mmCIF file of C-alpha atoms in Angstrom:
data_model
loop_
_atom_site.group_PDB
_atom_site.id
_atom_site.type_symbol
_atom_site.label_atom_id
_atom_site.label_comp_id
_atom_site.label_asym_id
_atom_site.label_seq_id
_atom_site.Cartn_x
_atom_site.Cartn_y
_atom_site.Cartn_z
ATOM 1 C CA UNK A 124 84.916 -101.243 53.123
ATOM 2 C CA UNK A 125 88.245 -99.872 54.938
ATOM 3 C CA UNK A 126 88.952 -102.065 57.866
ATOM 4 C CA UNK A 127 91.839 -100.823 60.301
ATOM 5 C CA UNK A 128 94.112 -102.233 62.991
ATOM 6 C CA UNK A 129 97.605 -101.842 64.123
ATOM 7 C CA UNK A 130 96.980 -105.761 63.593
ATOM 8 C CA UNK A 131 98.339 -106.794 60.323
ATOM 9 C CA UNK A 132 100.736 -109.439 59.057
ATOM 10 C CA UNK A 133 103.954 -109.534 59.317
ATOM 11 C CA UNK A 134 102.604 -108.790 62.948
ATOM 12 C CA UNK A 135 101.198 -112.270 64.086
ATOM 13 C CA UNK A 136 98.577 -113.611 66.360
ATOM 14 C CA UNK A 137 94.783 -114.243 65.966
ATOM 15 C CA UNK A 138 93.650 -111.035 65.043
ATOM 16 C CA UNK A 139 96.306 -110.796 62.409
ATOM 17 C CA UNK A 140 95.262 -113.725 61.227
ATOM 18 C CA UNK A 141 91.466 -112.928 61.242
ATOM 19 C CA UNK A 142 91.740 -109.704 59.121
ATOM 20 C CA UNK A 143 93.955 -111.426 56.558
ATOM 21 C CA UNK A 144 91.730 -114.380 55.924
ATOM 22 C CA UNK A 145 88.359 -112.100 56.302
ATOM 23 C CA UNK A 146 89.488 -109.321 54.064
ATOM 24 C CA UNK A 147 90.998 -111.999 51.607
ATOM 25 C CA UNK A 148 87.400 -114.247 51.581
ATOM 26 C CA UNK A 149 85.402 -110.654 51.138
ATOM 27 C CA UNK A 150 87.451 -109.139 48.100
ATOM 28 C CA UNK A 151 86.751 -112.929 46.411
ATOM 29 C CA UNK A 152 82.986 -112.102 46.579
ATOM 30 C CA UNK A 153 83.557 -108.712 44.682
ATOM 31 C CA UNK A 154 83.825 -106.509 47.840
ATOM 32 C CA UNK A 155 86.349 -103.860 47.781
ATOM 33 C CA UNK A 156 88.366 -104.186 50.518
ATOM 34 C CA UNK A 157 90.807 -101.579 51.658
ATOM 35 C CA UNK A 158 93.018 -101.721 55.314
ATOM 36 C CA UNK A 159 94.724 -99.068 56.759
ATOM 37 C CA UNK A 160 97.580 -100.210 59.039
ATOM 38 C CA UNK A 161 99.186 -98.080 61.402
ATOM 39 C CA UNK A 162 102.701 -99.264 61.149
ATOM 40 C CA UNK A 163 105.707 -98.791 63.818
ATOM 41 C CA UNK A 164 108.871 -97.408 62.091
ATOM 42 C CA UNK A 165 107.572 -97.208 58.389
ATOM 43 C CA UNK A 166 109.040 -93.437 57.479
ATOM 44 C CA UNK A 167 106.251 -93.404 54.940
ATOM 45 C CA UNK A 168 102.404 -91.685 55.642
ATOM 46 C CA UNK A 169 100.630 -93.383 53.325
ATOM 47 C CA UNK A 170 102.585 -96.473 51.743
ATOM 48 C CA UNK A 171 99.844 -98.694 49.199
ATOM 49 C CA UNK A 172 99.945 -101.964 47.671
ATOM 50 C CA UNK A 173 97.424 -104.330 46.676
ATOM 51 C CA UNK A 174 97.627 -108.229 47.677
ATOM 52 C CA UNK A 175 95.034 -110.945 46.665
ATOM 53 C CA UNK A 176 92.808 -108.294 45.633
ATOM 54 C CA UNK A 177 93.092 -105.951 49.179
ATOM 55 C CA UNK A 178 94.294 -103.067 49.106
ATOM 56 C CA UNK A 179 96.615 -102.233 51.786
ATOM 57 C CA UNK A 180 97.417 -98.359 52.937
ATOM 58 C CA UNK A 181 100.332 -98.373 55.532
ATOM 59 C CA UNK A 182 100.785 -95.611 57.589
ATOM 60 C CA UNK A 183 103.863 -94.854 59.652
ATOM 61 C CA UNK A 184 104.600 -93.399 63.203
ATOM 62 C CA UNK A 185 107.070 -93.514 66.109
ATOM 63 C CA UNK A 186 106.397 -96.376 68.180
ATOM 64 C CA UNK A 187 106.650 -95.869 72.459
ATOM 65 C CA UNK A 188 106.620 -97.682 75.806
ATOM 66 C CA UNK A 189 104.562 -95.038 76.744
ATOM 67 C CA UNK A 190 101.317 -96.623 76.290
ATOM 68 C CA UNK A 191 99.370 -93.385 76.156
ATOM 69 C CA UNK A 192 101.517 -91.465 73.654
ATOM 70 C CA UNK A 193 101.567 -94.835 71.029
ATOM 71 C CA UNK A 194 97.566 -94.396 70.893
ATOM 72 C CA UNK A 195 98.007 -90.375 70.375
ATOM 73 C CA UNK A 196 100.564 -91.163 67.930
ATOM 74 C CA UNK A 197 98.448 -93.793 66.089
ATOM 75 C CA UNK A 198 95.129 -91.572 66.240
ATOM 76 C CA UNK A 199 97.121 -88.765 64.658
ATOM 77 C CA UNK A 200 98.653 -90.696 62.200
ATOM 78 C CA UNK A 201 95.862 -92.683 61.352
ATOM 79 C CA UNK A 202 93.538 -89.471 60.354
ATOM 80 C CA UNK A 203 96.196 -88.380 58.392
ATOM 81 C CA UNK A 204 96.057 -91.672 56.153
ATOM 82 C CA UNK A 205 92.548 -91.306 55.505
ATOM 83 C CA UNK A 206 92.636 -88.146 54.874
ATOM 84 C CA UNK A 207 95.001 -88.387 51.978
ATOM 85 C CA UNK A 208 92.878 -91.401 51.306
ATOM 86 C CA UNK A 209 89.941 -88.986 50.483
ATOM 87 C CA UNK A 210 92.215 -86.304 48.490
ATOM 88 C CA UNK A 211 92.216 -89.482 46.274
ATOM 89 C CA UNK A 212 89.087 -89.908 46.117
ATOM 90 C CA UNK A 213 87.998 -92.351 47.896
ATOM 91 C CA UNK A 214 85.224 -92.999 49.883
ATOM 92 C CA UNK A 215 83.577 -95.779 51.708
ATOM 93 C CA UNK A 216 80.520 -97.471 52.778
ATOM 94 C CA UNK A 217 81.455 -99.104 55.935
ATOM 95 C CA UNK A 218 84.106 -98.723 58.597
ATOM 96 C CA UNK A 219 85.513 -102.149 60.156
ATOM 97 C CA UNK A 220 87.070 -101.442 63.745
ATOM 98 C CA UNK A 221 88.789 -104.950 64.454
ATOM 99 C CA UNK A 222 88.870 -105.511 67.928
ATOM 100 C CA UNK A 223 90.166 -102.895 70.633
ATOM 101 C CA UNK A 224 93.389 -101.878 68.963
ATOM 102 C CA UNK A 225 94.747 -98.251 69.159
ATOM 103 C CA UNK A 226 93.340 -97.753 65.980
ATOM 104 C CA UNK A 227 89.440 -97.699 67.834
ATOM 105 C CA UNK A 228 89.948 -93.878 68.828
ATOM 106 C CA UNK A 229 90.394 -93.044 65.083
ATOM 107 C CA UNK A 230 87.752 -95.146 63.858
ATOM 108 C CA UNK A 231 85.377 -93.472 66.087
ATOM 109 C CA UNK A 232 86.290 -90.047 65.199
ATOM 110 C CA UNK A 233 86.102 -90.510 61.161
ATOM 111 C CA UNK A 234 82.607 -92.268 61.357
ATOM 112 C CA UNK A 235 81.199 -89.313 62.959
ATOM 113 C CA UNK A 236 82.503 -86.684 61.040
ATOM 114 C CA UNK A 237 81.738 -88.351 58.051
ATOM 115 C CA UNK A 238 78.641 -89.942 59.084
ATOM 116 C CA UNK A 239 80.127 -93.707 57.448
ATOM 117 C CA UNK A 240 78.722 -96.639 59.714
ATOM 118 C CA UNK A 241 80.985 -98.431 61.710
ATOM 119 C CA UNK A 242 81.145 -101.986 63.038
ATOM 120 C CA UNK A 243 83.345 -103.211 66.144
ATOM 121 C CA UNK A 244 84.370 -106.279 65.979
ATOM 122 C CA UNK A 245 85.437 -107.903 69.347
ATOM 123 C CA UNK A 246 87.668 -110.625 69.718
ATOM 124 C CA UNK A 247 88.745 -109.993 73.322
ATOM 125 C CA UNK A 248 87.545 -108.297 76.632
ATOM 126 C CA UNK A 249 90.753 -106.090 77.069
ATOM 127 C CA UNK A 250 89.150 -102.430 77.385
ATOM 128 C CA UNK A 251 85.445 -103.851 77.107
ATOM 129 C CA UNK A 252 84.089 -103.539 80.227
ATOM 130 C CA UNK A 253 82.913 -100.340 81.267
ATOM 131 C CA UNK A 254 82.703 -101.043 85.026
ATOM 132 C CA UNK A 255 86.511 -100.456 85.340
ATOM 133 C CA UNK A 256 86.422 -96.073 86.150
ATOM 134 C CA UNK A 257 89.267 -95.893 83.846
ATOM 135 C CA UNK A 258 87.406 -97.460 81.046
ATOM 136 C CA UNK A 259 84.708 -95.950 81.238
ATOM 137 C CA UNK A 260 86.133 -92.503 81.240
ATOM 138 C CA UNK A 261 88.307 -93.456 78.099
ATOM 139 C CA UNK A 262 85.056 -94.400 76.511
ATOM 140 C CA UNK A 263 83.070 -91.191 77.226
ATOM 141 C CA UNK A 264 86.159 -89.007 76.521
ATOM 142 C CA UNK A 265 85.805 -90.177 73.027
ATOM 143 C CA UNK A 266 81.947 -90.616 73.183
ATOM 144 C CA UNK A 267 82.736 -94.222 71.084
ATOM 145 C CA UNK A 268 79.736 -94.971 69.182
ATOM 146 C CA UNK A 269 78.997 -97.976 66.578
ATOM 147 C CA UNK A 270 76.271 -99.333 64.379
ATOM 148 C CA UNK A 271 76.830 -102.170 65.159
ATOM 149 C CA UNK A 272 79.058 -105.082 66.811
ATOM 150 C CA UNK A 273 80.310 -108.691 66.375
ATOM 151 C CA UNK A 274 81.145 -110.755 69.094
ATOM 152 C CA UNK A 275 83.540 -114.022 68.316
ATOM 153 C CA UNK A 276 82.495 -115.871 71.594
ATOM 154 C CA UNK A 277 79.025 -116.319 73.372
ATOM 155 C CA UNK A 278 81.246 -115.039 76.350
ATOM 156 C CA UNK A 279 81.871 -111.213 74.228
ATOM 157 C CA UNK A 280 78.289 -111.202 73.570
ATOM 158 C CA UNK A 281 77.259 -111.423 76.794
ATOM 159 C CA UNK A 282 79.311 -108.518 78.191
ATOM 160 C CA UNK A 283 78.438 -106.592 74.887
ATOM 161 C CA UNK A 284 74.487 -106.725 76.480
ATOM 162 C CA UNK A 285 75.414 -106.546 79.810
ATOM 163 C CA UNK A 286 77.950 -103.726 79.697
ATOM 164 C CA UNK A 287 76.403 -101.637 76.502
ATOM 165 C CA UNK A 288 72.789 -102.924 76.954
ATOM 166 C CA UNK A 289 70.682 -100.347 75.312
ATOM 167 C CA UNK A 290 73.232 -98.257 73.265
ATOM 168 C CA UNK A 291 73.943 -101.262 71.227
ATOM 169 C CA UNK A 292 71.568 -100.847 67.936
ATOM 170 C CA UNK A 293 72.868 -104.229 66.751
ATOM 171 C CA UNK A 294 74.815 -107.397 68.153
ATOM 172 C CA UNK A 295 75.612 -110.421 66.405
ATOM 173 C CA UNK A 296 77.475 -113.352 67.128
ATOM 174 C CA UNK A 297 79.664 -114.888 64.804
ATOM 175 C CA UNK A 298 82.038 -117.330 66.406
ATOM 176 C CA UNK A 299 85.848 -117.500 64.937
ATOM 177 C CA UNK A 300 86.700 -120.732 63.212
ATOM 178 C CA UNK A 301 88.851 -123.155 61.771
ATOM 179 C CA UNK A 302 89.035 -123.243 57.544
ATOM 180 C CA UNK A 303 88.248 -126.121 56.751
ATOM 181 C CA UNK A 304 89.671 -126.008 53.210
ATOM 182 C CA UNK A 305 93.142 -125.063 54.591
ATOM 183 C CA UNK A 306 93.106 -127.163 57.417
ATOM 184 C CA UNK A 307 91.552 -130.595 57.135
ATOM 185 C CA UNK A 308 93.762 -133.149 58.443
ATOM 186 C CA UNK A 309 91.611 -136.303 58.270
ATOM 187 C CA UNK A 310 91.245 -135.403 54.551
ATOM 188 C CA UNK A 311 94.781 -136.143 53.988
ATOM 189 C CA UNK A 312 96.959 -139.449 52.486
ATOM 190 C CA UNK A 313 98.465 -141.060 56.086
ATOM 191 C CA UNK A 314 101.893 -140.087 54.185
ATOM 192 C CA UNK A 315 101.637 -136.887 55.523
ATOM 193 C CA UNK A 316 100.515 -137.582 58.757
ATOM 194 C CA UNK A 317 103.065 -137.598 61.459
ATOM 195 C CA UNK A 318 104.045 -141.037 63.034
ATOM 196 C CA UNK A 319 101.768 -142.854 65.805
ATOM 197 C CA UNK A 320 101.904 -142.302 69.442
ATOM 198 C CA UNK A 321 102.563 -145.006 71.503
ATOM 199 C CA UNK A 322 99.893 -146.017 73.672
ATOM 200 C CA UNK A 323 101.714 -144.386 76.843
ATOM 201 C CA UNK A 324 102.025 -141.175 75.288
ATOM 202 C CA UNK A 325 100.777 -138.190 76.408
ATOM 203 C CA UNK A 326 100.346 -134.930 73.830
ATOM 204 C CA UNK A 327 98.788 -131.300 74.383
ATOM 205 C CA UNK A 328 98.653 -129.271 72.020
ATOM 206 C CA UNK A 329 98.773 -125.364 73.064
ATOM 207 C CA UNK A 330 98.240 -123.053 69.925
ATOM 208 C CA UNK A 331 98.111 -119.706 71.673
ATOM 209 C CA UNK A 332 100.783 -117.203 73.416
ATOM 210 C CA UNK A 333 101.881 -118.270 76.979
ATOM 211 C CA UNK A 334 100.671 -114.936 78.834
ATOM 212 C CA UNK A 335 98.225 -115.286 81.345
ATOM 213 C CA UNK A 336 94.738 -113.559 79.900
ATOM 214 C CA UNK A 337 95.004 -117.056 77.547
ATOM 215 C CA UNK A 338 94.986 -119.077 80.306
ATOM 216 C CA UNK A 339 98.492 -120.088 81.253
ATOM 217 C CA UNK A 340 98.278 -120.390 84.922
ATOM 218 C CA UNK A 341 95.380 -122.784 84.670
ATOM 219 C CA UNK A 342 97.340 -124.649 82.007
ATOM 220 C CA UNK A 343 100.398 -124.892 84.516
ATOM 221 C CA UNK A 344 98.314 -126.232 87.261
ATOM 222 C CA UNK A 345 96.254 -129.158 85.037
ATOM 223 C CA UNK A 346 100.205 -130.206 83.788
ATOM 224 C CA UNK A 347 101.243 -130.347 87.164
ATOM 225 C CA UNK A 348 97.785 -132.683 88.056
ATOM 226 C CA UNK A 349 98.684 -134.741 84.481
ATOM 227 C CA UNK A 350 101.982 -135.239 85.895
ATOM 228 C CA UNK A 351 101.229 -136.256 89.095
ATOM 229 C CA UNK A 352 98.705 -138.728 88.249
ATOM 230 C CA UNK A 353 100.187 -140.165 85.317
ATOM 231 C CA UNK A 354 103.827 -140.742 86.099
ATOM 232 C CA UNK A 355 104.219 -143.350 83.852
ATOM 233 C CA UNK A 356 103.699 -141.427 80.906
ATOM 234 C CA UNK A 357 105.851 -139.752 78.210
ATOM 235 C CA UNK A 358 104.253 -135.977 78.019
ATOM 236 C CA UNK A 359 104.417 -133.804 74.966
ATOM 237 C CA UNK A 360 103.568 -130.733 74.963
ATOM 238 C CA UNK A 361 103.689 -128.580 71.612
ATOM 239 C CA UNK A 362 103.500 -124.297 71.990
#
């Protein structure tokens, strides 16, 4: 399997996150797992090492502000990577688009010239939606095609079938989720616990980047609610 995304530790957020763990829980059960990472500044083309049994290929290219010339310089770069990939001969059974990332144009154009299946996985709506004109044309410039997607939310499935409806060939949900075996805090000693609130205290928790497409300005205006109607209250909140 070669998965790829610009989305790759040490860059961090959920996606980052997601193909680390996935890739990491999939070479465990014997599947060999390659990435290829289109990396900002990295003077290399193809730069390989293996970690926990992945193999990552890092691939680098001139980063912009100019959000059209980063994807062109991604897409190029990118087929260039596999490319030398092949002239080592390898090959692979499945492509693994994660998400919408730049890396989507290239995955596109190496599963159909060399007829390897690909699967999309979405984790967010940006560039989903095909009734935006600008969209749409991006999509059938490229004439993006899959065998098949993954949805993390009931809420990405249901634009998958209402925006790709009968192009889709197959759709599956499988929601994102917490490990357990990493992260299990009843199952640990009190010790390690932090200290009791007070009865008057107030926490929120708020695990996610403060930009608006996660919710921020509807965060913002239940705080303001909170703190109106409980003014007797310390308030914590942790970002």
């Amino acid at each position: 399997m070669l998965m790829l995304s610009n989305d790759y530790p040490p860059v961090t957020g959920g996606v980052s996150t997601h193909i680390k763990c996935l890739s990491e829980n999939l070479a465990k059960q014997e599947v060999a797992v390659h990435l290829l990472v289109p990396t900002p500044g990295l003077s290399s083309p193809l730069d390989t090492q293996i970690v926990n049994n992945v193999t990552i290929h890092r691939t680098g290219y001139q980063d912009s502000s100019f959000l059209p010339l980063r994807a062109f310089r991604i897409t190029k770069r990118t087929l260039i990577a596999y490319s030398k990939l092949k002239d080592q001969g390898l090959s692979f059974d499945l492509l693994h688009q994660q998400d919408v990332r730049a890396t989507k144009m290239a995955a596109s154009l190496i599963s159909k010239k060399d007829g390897v299946p690909l699967v999309w996985t979405c984790h967010s709506p940006h560039m989903w939606s095909k009734s935006k004109w600008l969209n749409h044309l991006f999509l059938d410039m490229i004439n993006y095609q899959h065998s098949g997607i993954i949805a993390v939310s009931h809420q990405l499935q249901s634009m998958a079938q209402h925006n790709w409806g009968d192009q889709i060939t197959a759709l599956e949900y499988i929601p994102n989720s917490v490990d357990f075996e990493r992260f299990h805090p009843a199952a640990k000693s009190l010790e390690k616990l932090p200290p009791r609130l007070e009865n008057d205290d107030f926490i929120l928790f708020c695990p996610s980047r403060q930009v608006d497409i996660k919710g921020t300005p509807y965060l913002a205006e239940a705080m303001k609610q909170i703190f109106e109607s409980r003014t007797d209250t310390d308030i914590k909140i942790i970002f």
